[in-house]
Short mmCIF file of C-alpha atoms in Angstrom, two decimals:
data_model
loop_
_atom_site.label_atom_id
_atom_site.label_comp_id
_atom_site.label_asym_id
_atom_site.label_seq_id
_atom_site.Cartn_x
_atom_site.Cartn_y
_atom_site.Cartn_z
CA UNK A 241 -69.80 -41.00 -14.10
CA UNK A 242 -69.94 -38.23 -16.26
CA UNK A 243 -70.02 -35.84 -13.32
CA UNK A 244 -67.01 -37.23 -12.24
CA UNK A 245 -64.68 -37.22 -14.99
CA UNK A 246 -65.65 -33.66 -15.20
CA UNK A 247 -64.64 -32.94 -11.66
CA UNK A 248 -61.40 -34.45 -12.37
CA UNK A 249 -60.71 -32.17 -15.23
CA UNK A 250 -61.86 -29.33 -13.32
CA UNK A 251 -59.37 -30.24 -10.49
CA UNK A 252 -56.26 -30.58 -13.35
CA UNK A 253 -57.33 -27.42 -15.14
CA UNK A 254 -57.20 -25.46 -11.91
CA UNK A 255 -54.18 -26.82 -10.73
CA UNK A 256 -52.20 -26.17 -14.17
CA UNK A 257 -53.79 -22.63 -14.39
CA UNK A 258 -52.60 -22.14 -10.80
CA UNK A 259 -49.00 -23.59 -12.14
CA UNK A 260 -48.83 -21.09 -14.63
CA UNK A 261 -49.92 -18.10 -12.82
CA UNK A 262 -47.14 -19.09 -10.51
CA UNK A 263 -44.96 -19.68 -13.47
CA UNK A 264 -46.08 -15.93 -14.88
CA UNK A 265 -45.35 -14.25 -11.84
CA UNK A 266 -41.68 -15.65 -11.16
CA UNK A 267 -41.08 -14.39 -14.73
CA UNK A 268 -42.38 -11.39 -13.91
CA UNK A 269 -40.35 -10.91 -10.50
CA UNK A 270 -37.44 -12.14 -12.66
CA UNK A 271 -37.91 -10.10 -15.20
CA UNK A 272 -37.90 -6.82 -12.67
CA UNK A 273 -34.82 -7.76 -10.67
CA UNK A 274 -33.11 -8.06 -14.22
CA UNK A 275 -34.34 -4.69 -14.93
CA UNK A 276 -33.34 -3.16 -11.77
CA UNK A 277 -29.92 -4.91 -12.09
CA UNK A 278 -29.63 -3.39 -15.66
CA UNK A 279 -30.98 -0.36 -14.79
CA UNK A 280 -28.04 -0.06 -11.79
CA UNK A 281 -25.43 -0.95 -14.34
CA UNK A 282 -25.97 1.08 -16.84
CA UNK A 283 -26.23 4.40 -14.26
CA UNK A 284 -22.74 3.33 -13.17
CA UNK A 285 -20.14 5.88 -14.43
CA UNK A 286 -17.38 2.82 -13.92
CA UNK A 287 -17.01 0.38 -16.87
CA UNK A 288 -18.21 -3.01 -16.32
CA UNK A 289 -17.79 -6.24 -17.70
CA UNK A 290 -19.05 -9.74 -16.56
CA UNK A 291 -17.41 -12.64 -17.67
CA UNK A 292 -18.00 -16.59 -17.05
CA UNK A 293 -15.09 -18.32 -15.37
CA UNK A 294 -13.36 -18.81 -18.55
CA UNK A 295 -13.29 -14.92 -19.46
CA UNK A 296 -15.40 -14.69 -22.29
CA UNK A 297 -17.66 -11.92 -21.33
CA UNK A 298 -21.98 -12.17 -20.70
CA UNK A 299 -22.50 -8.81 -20.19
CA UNK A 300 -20.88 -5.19 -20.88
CA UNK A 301 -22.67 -1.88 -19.89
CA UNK A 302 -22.41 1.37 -21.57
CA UNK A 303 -19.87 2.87 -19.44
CA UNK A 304 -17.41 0.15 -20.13
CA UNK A 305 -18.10 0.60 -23.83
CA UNK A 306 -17.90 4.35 -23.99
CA UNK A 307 -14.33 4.10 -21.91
CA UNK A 308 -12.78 1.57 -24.23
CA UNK A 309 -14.45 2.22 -27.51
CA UNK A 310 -15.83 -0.84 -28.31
CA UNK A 311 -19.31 -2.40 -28.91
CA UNK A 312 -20.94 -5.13 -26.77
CA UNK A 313 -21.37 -7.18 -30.33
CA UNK A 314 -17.46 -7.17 -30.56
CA UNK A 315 -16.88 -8.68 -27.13
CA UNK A 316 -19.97 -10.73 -25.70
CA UNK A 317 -19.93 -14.72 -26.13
CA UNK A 318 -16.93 -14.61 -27.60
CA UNK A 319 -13.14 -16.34 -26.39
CA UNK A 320 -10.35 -13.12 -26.92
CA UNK A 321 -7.13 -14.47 -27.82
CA UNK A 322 -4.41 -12.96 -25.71
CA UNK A 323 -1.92 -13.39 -28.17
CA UNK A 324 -4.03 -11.85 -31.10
CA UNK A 325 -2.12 -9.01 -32.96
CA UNK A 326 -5.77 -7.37 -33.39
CA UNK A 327 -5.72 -3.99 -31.89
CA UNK A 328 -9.36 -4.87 -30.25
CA UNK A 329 -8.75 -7.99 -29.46
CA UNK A 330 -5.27 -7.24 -27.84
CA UNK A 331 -7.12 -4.16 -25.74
CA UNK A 332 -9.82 -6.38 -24.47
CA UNK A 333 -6.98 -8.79 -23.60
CA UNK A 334 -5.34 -6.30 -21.32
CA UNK A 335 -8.69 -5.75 -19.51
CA UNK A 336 -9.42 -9.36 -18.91
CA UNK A 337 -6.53 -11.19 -18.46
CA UNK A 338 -4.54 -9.76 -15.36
CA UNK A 339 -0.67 -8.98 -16.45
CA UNK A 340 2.49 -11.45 -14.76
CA UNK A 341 3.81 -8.70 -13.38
CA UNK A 342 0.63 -7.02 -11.68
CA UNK A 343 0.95 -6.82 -8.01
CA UNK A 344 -2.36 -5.84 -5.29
CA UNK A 345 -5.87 -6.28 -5.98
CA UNK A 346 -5.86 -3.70 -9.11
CA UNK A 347 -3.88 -2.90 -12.12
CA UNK A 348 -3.65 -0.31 -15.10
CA UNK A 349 -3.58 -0.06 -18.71
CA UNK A 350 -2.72 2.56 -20.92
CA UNK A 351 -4.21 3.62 -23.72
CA UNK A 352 -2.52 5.63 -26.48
CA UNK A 353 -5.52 6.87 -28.24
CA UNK A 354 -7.99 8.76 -28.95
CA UNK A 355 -6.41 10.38 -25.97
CA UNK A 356 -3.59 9.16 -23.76
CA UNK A 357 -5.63 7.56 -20.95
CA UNK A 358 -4.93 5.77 -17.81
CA UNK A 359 -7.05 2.97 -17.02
CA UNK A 360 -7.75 0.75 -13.38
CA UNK A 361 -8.47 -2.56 -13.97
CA UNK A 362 -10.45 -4.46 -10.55
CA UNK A 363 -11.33 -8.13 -10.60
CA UNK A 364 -14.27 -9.46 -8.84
CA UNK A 365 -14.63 -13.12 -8.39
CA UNK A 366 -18.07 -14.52 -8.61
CA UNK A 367 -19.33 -17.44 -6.07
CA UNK A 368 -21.70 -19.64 -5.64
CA UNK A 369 -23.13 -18.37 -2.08
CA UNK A 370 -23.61 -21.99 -0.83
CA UNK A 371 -20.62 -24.25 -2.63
CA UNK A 372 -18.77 -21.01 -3.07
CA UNK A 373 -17.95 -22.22 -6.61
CA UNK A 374 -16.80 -20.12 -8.78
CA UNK A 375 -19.06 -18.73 -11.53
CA UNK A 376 -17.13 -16.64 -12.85
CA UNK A 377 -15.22 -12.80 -12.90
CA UNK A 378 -16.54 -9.29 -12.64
CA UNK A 379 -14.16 -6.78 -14.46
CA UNK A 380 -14.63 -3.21 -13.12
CA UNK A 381 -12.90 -0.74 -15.62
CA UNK A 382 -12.19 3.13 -13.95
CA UNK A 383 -10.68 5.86 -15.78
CA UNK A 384 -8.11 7.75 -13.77
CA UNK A 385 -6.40 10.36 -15.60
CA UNK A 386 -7.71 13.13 -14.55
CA UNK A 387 -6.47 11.91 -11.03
CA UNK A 388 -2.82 10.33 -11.76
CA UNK A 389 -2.60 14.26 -13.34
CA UNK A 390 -3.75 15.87 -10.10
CA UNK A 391 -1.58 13.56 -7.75
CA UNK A 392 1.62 14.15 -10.17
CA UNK A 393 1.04 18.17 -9.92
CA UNK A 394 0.61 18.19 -6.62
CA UNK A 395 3.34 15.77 -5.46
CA UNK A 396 5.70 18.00 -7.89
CA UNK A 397 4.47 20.52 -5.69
CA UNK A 398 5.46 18.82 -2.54
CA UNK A 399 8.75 17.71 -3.90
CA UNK A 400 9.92 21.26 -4.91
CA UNK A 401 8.92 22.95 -1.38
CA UNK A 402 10.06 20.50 0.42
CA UNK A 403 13.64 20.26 -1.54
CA UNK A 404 13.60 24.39 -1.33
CA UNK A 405 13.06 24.35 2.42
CA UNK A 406 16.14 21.81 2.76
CA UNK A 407 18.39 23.49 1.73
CA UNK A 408 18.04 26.85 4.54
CA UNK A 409 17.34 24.23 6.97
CA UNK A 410 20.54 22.51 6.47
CA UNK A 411 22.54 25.72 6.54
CA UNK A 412 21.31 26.43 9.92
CA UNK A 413 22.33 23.22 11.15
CA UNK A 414 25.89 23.93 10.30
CA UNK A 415 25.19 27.38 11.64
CA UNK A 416 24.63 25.81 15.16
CA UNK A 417 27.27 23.49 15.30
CA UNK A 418 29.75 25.83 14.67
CA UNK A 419 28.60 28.18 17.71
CA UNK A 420 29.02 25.38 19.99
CA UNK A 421 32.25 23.96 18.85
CA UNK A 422 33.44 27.45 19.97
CA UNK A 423 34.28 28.61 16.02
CA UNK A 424 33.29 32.20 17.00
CA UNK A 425 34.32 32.11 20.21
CA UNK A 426 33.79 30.97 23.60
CA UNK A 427 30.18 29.42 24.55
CA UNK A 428 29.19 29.19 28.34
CA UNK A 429 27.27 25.99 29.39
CA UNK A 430 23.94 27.93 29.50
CA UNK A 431 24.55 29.33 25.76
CA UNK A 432 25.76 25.61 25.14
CA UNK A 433 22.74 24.15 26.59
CA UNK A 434 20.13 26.55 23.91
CA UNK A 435 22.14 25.83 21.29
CA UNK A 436 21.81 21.82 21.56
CA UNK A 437 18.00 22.53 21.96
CA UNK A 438 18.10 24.47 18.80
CA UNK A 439 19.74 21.44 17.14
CA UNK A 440 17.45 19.13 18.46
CA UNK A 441 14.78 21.04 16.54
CA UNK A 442 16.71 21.82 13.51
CA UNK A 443 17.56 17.86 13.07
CA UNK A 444 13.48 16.92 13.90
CA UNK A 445 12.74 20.20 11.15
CA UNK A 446 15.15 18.62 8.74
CA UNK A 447 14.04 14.91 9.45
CA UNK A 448 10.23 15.57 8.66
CA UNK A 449 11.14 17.37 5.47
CA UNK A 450 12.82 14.29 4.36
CA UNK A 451 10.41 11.69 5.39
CA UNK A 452 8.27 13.89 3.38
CA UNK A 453 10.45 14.11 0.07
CA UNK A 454 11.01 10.32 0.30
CA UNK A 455 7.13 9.88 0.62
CA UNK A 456 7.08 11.60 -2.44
CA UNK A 457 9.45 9.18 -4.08
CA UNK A 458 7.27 6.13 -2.83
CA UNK A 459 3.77 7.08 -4.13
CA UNK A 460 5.07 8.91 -8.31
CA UNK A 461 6.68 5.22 -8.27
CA UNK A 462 10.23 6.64 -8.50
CA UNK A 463 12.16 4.98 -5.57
CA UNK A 464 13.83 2.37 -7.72
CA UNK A 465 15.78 0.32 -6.39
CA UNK A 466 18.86 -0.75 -6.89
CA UNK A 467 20.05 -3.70 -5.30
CA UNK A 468 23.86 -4.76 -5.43
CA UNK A 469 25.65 -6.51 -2.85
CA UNK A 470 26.78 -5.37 0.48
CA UNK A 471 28.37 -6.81 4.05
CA UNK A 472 24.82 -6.48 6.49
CA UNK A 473 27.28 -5.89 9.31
CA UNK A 474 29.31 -2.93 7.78
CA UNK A 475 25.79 -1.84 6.33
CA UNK A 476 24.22 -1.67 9.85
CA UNK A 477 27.37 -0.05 11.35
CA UNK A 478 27.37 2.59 8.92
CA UNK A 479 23.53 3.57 9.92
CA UNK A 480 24.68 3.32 13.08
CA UNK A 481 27.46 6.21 12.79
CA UNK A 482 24.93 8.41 10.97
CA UNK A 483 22.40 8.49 14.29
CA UNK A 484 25.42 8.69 16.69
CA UNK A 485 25.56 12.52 17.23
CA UNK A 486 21.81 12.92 17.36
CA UNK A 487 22.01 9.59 20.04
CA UNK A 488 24.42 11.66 21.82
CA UNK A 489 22.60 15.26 21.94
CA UNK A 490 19.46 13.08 23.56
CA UNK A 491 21.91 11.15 25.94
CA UNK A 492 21.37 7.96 24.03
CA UNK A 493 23.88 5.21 23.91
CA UNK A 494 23.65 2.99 21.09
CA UNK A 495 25.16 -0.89 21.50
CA UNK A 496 25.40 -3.32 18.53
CA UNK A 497 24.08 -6.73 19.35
CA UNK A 498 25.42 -8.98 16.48
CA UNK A 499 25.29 -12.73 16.58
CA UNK A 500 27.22 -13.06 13.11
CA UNK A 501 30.44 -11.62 12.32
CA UNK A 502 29.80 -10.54 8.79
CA UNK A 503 27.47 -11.67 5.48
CA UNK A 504 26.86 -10.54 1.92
CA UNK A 505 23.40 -9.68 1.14
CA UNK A 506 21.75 -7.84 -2.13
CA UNK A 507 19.63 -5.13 -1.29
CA UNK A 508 19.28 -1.14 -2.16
CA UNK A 509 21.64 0.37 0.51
CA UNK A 510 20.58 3.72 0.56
CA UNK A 511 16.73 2.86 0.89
CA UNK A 512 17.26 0.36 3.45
CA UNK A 513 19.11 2.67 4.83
CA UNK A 514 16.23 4.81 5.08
CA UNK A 515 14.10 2.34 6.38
CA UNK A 516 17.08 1.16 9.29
CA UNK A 517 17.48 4.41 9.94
CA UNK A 518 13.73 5.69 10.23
CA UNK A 519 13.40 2.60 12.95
CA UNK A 520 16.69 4.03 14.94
CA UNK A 521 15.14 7.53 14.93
CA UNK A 522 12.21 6.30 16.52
CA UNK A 523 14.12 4.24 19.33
CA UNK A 524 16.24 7.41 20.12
CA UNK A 525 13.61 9.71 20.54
CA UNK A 526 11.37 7.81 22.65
CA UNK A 527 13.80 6.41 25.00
CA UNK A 528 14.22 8.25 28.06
CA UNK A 529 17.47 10.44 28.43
CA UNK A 530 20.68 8.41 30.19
CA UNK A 531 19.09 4.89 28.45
CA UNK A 532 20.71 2.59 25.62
CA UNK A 533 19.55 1.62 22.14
CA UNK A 534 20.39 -1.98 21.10
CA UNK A 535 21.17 -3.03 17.34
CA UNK A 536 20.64 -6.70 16.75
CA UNK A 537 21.72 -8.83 13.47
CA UNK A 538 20.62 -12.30 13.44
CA UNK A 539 20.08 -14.87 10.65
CA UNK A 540 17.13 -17.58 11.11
CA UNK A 541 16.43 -19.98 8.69
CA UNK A 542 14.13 -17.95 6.78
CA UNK A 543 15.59 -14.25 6.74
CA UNK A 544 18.54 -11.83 8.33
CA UNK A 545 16.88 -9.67 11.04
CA UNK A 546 17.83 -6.47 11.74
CA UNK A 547 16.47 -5.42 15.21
CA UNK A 548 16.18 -1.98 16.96
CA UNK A 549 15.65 -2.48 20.70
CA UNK A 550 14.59 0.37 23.34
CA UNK A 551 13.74 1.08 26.57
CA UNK A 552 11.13 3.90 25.75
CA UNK A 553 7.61 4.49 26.23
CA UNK A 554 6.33 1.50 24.29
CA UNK A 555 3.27 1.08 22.08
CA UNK A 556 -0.61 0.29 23.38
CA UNK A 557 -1.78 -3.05 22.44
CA UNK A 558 -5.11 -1.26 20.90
CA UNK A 559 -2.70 0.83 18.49
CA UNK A 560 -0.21 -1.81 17.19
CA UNK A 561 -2.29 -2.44 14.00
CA UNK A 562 -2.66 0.90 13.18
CA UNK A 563 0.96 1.87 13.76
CA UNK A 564 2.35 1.23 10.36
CA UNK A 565 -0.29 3.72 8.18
CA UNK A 566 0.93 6.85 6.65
CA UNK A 567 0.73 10.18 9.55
CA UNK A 568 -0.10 7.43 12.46
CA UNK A 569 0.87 8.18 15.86
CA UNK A 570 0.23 6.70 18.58
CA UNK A 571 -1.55 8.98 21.60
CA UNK A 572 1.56 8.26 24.03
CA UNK A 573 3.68 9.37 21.27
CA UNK A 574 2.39 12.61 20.29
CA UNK A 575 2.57 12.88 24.43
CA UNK A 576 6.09 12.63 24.59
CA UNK A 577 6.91 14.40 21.78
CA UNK A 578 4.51 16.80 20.15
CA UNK A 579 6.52 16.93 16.75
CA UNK A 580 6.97 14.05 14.43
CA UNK A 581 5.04 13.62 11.00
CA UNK A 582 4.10 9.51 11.73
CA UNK A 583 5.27 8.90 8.10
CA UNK A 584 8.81 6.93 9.54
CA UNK A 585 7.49 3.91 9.89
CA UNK A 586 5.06 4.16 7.04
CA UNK A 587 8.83 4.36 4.81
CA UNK A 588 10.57 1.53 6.62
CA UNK A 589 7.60 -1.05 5.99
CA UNK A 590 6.83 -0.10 2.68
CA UNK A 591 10.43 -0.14 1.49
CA UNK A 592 10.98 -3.64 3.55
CA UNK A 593 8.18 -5.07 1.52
CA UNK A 594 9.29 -3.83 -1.61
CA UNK A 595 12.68 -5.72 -0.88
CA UNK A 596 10.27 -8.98 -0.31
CA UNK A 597 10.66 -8.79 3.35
CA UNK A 598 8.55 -7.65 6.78
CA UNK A 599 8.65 -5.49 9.87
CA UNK A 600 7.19 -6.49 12.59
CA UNK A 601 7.14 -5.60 16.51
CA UNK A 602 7.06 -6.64 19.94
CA UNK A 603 5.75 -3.86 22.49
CA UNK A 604 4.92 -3.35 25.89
CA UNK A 605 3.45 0.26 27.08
CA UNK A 606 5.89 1.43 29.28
CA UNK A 607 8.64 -1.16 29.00
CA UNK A 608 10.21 -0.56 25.42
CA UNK A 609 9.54 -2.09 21.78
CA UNK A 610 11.69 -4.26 19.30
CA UNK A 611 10.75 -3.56 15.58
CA UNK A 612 12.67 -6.59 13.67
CA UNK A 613 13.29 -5.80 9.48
CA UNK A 614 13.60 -9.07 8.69
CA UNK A 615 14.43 -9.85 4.56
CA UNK A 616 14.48 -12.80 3.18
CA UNK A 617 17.44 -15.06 2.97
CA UNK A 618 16.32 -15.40 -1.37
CA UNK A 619 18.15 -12.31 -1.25
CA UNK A 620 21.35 -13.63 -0.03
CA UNK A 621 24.46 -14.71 -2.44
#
């Protein structure tokens, strides 16, 4: 009986000692993926912060505490008050708790001292991988100063040779035209003929240095806009009149499709008019010579639409989604015309978006496109 019992306890003792060497070695493994995680964080030069779901940070590494001056006693396990007038307390509250007016996946902070720094804020939701709950956030803090300086200088940079080259480039322009309006005498067809060609380049010369200065604009975050209220019809006309004499040196013919008569709408007139008139460029100077360039205005029940219709070369299917990015071109393009800085369409979207609206297209290779600005009817009075 004896030898029984004693069996028995054998068997338990070797199970629980078999328990608890599985127990020590899932502590073990635990405790090295925690210091391999720890060790990863604390090598990266990005400041870090992970927070539950209801933003009251677990975990800070060193980076994040070096960047914002702060110790991981002052912040972890603890609720921050967004409304606290404490100077720490209203930092880490512009780290954690995105601002109303932040727009993308990022946003910045500035900090006045010790040293007037620019900060990018990142938020990383944290999921359950099977019930994709939420756990909670990952805050990733990076310090760009040093490059917001760099960009500034060298877009100054830009901005000043581009302004200085407008200026000759212009003069030449009215150079040309007044040869062949005969201002210093007589031009003969052939002379005629060289001269229009040298306008054709001067216009493309002076058209990429623009697209270039209003680039510019776009990414120092100085195209403000300015919207006040204006007739879409008259609006469109006018963008019209300003393409008619380079429609006419390409043998273009430009027709206004309007299906409305007239309309208020508040919007920044001279930047859509960049972004209209980018979209018109493009349909003259891929259309073949003798051909016609529509102009459509059309409300829905969503949005006005402003279409630019062509009979050109059209865009490959395989290209479309690419077609919007900054210096795209598409390969048929840079066939037809070798010039061209791909940044036209880049302006009209961006500036569209910026007015809450969209561009989109409908293309066939070797048929002609349709790019539609469409804005929102939230902007109408």
């Amino acid at each position: 009986m004896y030898s029984l019992i004693t069996f028995i306890l054998l068997v338990v003792i070797l199970i629980l000692g078999l328990k608890n060497r599985r127990l020590r070695k899932d502590r073990e493994q635990a405790s090295h993926q925690f210091d391999e995680a720890t060790l990863i964080l604390e090598s990266l030069r990005d400041g870090l912060i992970e927070c539950d779901s209801a933003m009251v940070a677990t975990r800070i590494n060193t980076a994040a505490e070096t960047i914002l001056g702060i110790e991981a006693s002052q912040i972890i396990n603890r609720a921050i008050d967004r409304d606290s007038i404490n100077p720490t307390d209203k930092l880490l509250a512009s780290v954690l708790f995105r601002p109303k007016d932040a727009e993308g996946a990022s946003y910045d902070i500035f900090l006045a001292s010790p040293s007037e720094t620019k900060l990018r804020i990142f938020t990383i939701p944290k999921t359950e991988p099977h019930t994709k709950t939420l756990l909670g956030y990952i805050k990733i803090i990076r310090d760009v100063t040093i490059e917001t300086v760099v960009e500034k200088h060298k877009n100054d940079l830009i901005s000043i040779v581009s302004h200085q080259l407008l200026t000759p480039l212009t003069g030449v322009k009215w150079i040309l035209k007044s040869l062949i309006s005969g201002d210093s005498g007589p031009v003969v067809p052939k002379q005629a003929e060289m001269i229009k060609k040298g306008l054709v380049v001067n216009e493309d010369m002076i058209g990429l240095v623009t697209d270039i200065l209003d680039v510019t604009k776009v990414e120092q975050a100085s195209f403000s806009y300015k919207k006040a209220p204006y007739d879409i019809i008259q609006f469109v006309r006018e963008v019209i009149t300003s393409r008619k004499e380079k429609a006419e040196t390409r043998n273009i013919k430009l027709e206004e499709k309007f299906s409305i008569s007239n309309k208020e709408v508040a919007f920044d007139k001279e930047r859509m008019g960049i972004a209209l008139g980018n979209l018109l460029d493009n349909g003259i100077d891929y259309s073949p010579s003798g051909t016609s360039v529509g102009v459509g205005v059309a409300i829905t029940p969503s949005s006005v639409d402003i279409s630019v219709t062509d009979k050109g070369i059209g865009i490959p299917e395989k290209e479309r989604e690419h077609l919007f990015a900054k210096f795209y071109r598409a390969e048929n393009a840079k066939r037809v015309r070798s010039g061209g800085t791909g940044l036209g369409l880049y302006l009209a979207k961006h500036i569209t978006e910026d007015h809450g609206g969209k561009v989109t297209i409908n293309s066939k290779e070797g048929e002609g496109s349709t790019f539609t600005l469409s804005l929102p009817l939230m902007w109408y009075n």
